[in-house]
Coordinates of C-alpha atoms in Angstrom, one line a residue:
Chain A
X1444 CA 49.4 71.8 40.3
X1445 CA 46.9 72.8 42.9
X1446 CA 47.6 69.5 45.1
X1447 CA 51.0 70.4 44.8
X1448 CA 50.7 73.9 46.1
X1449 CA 48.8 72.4 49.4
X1450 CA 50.9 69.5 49.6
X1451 CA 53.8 72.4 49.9
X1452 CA 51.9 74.4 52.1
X1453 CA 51.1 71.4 54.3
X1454 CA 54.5 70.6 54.3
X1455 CA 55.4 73.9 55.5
X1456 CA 52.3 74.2 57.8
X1457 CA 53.6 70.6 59.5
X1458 CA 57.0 72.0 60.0
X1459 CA 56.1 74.7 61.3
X1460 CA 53.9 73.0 64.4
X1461 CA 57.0 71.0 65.2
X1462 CA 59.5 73.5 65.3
X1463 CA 57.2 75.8 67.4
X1464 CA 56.6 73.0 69.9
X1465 CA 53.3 73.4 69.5
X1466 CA 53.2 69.2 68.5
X1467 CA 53.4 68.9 72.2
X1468 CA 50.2 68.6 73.6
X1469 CA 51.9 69.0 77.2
X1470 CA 53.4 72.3 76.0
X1471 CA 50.5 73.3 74.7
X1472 CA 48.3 72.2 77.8
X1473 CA 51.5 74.4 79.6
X1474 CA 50.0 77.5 78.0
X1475 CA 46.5 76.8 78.7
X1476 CA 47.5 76.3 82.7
X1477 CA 47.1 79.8 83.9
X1478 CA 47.4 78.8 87.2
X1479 CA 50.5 76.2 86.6
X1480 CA 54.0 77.1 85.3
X1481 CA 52.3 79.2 82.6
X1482 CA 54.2 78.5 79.0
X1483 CA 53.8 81.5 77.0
X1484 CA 55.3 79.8 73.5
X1485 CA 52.1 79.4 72.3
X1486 CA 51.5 83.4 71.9
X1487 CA 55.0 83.6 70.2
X1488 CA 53.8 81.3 67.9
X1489 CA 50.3 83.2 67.1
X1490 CA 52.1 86.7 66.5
X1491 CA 54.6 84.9 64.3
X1492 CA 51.6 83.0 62.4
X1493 CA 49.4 86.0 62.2
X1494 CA 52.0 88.6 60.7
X1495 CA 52.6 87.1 57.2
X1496 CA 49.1 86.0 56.9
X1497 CA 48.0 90.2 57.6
X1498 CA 49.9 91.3 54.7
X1499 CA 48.6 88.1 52.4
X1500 CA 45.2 89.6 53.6
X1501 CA 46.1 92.8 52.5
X1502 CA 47.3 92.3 48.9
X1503 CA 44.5 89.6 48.3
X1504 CA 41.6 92.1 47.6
X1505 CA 43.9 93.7 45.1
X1506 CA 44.9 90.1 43.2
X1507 CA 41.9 89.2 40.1
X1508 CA 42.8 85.3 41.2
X1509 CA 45.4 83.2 43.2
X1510 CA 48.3 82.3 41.6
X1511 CA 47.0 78.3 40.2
X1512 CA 44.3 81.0 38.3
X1513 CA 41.4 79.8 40.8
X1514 CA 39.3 82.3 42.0
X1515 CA 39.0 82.9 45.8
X1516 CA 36.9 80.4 47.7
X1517 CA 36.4 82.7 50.6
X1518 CA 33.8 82.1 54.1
X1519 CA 31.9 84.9 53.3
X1520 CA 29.7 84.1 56.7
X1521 CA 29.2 87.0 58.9
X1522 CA 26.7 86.0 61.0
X1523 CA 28.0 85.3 64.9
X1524 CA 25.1 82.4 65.6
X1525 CA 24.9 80.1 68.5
X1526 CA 26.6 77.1 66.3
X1527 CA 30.0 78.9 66.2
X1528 CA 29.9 79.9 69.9
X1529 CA 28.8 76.1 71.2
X1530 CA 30.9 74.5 68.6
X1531 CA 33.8 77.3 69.6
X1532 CA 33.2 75.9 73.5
X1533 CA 33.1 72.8 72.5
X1534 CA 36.3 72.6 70.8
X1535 CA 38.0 74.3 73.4
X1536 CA 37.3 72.2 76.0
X1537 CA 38.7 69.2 74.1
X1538 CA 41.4 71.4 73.6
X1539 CA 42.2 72.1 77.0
X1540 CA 41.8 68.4 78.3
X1541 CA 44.0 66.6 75.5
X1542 CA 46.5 69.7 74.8
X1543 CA 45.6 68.9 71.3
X1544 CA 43.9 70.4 68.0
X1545 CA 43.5 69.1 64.6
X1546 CA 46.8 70.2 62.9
X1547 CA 49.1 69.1 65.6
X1548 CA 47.2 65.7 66.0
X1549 CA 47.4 65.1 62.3
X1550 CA 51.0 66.3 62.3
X1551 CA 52.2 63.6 65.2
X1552 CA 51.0 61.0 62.8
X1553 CA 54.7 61.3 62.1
X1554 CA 55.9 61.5 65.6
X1555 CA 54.0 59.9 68.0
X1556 CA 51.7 57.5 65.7
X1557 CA 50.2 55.2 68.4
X1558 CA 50.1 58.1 71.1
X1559 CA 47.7 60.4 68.9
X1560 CA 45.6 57.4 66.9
X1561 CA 43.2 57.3 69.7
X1562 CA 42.9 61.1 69.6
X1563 CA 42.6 61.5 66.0
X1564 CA 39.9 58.6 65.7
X1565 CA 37.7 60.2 68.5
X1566 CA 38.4 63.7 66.1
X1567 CA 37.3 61.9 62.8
X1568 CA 34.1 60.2 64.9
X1569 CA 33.4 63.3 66.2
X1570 CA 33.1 65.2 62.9
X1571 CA 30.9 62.2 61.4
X1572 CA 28.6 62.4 64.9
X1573 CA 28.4 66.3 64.0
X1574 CA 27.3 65.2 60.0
X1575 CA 24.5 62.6 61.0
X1576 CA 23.5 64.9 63.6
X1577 CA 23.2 68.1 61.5
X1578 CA 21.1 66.2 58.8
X1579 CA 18.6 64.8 61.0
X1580 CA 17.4 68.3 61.7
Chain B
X1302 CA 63.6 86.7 79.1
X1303 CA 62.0 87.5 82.2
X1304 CA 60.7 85.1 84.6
X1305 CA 57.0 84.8 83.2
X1306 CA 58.8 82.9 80.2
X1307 CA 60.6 81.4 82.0
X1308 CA 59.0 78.1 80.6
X1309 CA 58.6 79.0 77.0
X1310 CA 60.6 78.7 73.7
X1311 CA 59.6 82.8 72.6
X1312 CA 62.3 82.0 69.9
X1313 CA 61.4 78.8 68.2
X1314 CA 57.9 79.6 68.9
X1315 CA 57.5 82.9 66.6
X1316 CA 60.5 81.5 63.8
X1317 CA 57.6 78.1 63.7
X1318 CA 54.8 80.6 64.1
X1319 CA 56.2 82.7 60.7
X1320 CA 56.5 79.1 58.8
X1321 CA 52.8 78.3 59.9
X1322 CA 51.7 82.1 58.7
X1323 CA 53.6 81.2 55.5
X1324 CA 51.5 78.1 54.8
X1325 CA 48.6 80.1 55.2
X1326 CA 49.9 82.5 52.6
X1327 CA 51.0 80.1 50.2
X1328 CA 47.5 78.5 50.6
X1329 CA 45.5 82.2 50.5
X1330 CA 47.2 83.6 47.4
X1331 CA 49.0 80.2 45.7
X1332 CA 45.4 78.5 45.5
X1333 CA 42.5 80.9 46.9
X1334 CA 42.0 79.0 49.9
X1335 CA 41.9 79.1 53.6
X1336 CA 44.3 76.7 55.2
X1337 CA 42.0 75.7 58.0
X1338 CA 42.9 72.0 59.5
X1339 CA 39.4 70.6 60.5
X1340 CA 37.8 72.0 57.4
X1341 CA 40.5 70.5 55.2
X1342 CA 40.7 67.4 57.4
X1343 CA 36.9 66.9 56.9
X1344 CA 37.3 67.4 53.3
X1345 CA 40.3 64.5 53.0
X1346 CA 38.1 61.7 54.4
X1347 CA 35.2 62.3 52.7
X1348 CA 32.8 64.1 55.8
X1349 CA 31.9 67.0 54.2
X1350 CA 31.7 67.7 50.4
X1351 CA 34.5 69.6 48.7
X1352 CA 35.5 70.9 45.1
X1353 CA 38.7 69.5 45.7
X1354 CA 39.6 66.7 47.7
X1355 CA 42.3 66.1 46.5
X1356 CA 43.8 69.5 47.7
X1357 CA 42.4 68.6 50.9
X1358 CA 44.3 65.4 50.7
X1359 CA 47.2 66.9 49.8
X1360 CA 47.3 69.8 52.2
X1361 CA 46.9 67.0 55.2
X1362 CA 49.7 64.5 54.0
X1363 CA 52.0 67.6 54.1
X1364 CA 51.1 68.4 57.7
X1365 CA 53.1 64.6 59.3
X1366 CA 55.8 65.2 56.4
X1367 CA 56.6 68.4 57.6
X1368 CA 56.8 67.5 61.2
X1369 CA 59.1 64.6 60.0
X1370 CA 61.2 66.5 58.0
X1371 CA 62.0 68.8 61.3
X1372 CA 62.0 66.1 63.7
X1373 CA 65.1 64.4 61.3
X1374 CA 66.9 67.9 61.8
X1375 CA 66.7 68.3 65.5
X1376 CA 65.0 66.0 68.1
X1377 CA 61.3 67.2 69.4
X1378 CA 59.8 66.7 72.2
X1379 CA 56.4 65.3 72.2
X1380 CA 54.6 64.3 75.8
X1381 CA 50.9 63.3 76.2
X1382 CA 49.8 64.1 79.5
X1383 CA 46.1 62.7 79.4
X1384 CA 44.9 59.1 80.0
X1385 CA 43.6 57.2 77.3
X1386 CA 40.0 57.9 77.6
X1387 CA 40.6 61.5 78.1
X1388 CA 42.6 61.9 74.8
X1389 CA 39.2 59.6 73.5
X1390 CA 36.5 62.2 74.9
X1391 CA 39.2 65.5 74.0
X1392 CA 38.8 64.1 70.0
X1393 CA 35.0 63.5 70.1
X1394 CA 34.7 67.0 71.5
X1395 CA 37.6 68.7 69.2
X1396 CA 35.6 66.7 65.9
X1397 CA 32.4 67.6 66.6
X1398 CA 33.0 71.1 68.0
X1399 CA 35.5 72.4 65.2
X1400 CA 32.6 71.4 62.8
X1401 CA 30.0 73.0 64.5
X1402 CA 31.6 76.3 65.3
X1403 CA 32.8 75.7 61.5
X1404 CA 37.0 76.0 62.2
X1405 CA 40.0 75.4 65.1
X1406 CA 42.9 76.9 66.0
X1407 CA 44.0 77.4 62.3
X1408 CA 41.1 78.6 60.3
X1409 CA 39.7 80.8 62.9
X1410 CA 42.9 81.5 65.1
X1411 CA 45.2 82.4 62.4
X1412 CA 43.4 82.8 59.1
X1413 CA 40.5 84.7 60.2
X1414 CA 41.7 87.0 63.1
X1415 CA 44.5 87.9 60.5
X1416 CA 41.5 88.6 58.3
X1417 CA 39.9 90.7 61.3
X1418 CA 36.8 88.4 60.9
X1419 CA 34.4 88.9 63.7
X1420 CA 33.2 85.4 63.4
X1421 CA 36.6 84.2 63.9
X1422 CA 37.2 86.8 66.5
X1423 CA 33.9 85.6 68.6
X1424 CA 34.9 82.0 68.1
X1425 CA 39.4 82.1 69.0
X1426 CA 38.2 84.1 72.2
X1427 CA 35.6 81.4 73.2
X1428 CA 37.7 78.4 72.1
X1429 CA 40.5 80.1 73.9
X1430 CA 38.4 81.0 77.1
X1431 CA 37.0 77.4 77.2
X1432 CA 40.7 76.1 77.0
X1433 CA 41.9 78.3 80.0
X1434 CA 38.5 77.2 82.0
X1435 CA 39.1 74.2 81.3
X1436 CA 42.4 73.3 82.4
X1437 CA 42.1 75.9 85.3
X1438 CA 39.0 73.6 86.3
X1439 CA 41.5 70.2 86.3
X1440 CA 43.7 72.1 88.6
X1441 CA 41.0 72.6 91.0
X1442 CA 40.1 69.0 91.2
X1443 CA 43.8 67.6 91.2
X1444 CA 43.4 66.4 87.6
X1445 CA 46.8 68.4 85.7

């Protein structure tokens, strides 16, 4: 049941990225270029993401347990540490030179398969680098 | 619209936006989890441990049906506009980054500024100001 749930909500999530455009990494590169035609789509996109998930965040303090009957597995982090800001960095310059980030790369698995494999290997490579690395300190 | 979106698709843009807010919700309060890609992508192949893999699996899978499900409805556009080992060094730096800074564009952009985390706040302005730097920078040198 709870595979099912996120199965749906990938589903949804996946549609979602394609009908915003935001699979394109040369649109999404087109909002990043300031200085270039600037494409503005991807802020659309943010305030159109961010206003269901407001009120979900609003009624969830008031809900015992999701709806499966699991509890909430929540970040309950609050510390801003040098990690999150290098990692944020990181991330965003791979962002900006590939016009891609994790959900749309995973999502043109069913678009653009050969286009994105190189991408998404270098991704899943990265995120093992960032394992070994982490446990050798 | 005015000139300044001239470029964009405001439209299609906010009606995908609300679908990708809706995964989120259906994630948040149909499971009690954050639907954060890299996290969730990380979980799937086995990178970092997880109570449920085979949410994380799940969750995934959906994202290429979903875009597959659109793309049989209407055509969409998809253009790369880096060179192979570009695209190579962008992923190494998206993997390794998004697990550092512990989320992407998901996690941190949507679920946690909807959440008004400040971790998530710090991070979506810094992976946000890198992206603009960034591609400003390949204009200067001729690269974009």
């Amino acid at each position: 049941m709870r595979a099912f749930i996120a199965l749906l909500a990938g589903t949804i999530f996946g549609a979602g990225l394609a009908l915003s455009g935001m699979v394109d990494p040369a649109r999404v590169r087109g909002f990043l270029d300031l200085f270039g035609t600037w494409d503005a789509t991807l802020a659309f996109v943010m305030a159109g993401a961010l206003l269901p998930m407001a009120i979900a965040w609003r009624l969830q303090p008031r809900l015992p347990r999701a709806a499966s009957g699991d509890h909430f597995a929540l970040p309950s982090t609050r510390r801003i540490d040098v990690p999150l800001a290098v990692g944020a960095l990181l991330f965003g310059v791979g962002w900006g030179i590939a016009g891609l980030c994790p959900g749309p790369a995973i999502a043109n698995l069913a678009l653009a398969p050969l286009a994105v494999l190189p991408f998404l290997a270098a991704m899943f490579a990265g995120m093992l680098l960032h394992r070994l690395w982490a446990a050798q300190r | 619209m005015s000139a300044l979106f001239a470029n964009a698709a405001p439209g299609m843009g906010f009606l995908g936006g609300l679908l990708i807010g809706l995964a989120g919700v259906v994630m948040l309060l149909g499971i009690g989890r954050i639907a954060g890609v890299s996290g969730l992508a990380a979980q799937a192949i086995g990178i970092t441990g997880s109570d449920s893999r085979a949410v994380a699996l799940a969750f995934i899978i959906g994202l290429p049906v979903g875009a597959a499900l659109i793309a049989a409805a209407r055509p969409i556009a998809v253009t790369f506009p880096s060179s192979l080992p570009v695209l190579i060094i962008g992923g190494l730096l998206v993997g390794f980054g998004t697990r550092l800074g512990s989320g992407c564009t998901s996690g941190h952009g949507v679920c946690g500024l909807s959440r008004l985390s400040p971790r998530s706040m710090v991070a979506t302005g810094l992976f946000m100001a890198a992206g603009f730097a960034t591609v400003a920078a390949m204009r200067a040198f001729g690269w974009v």
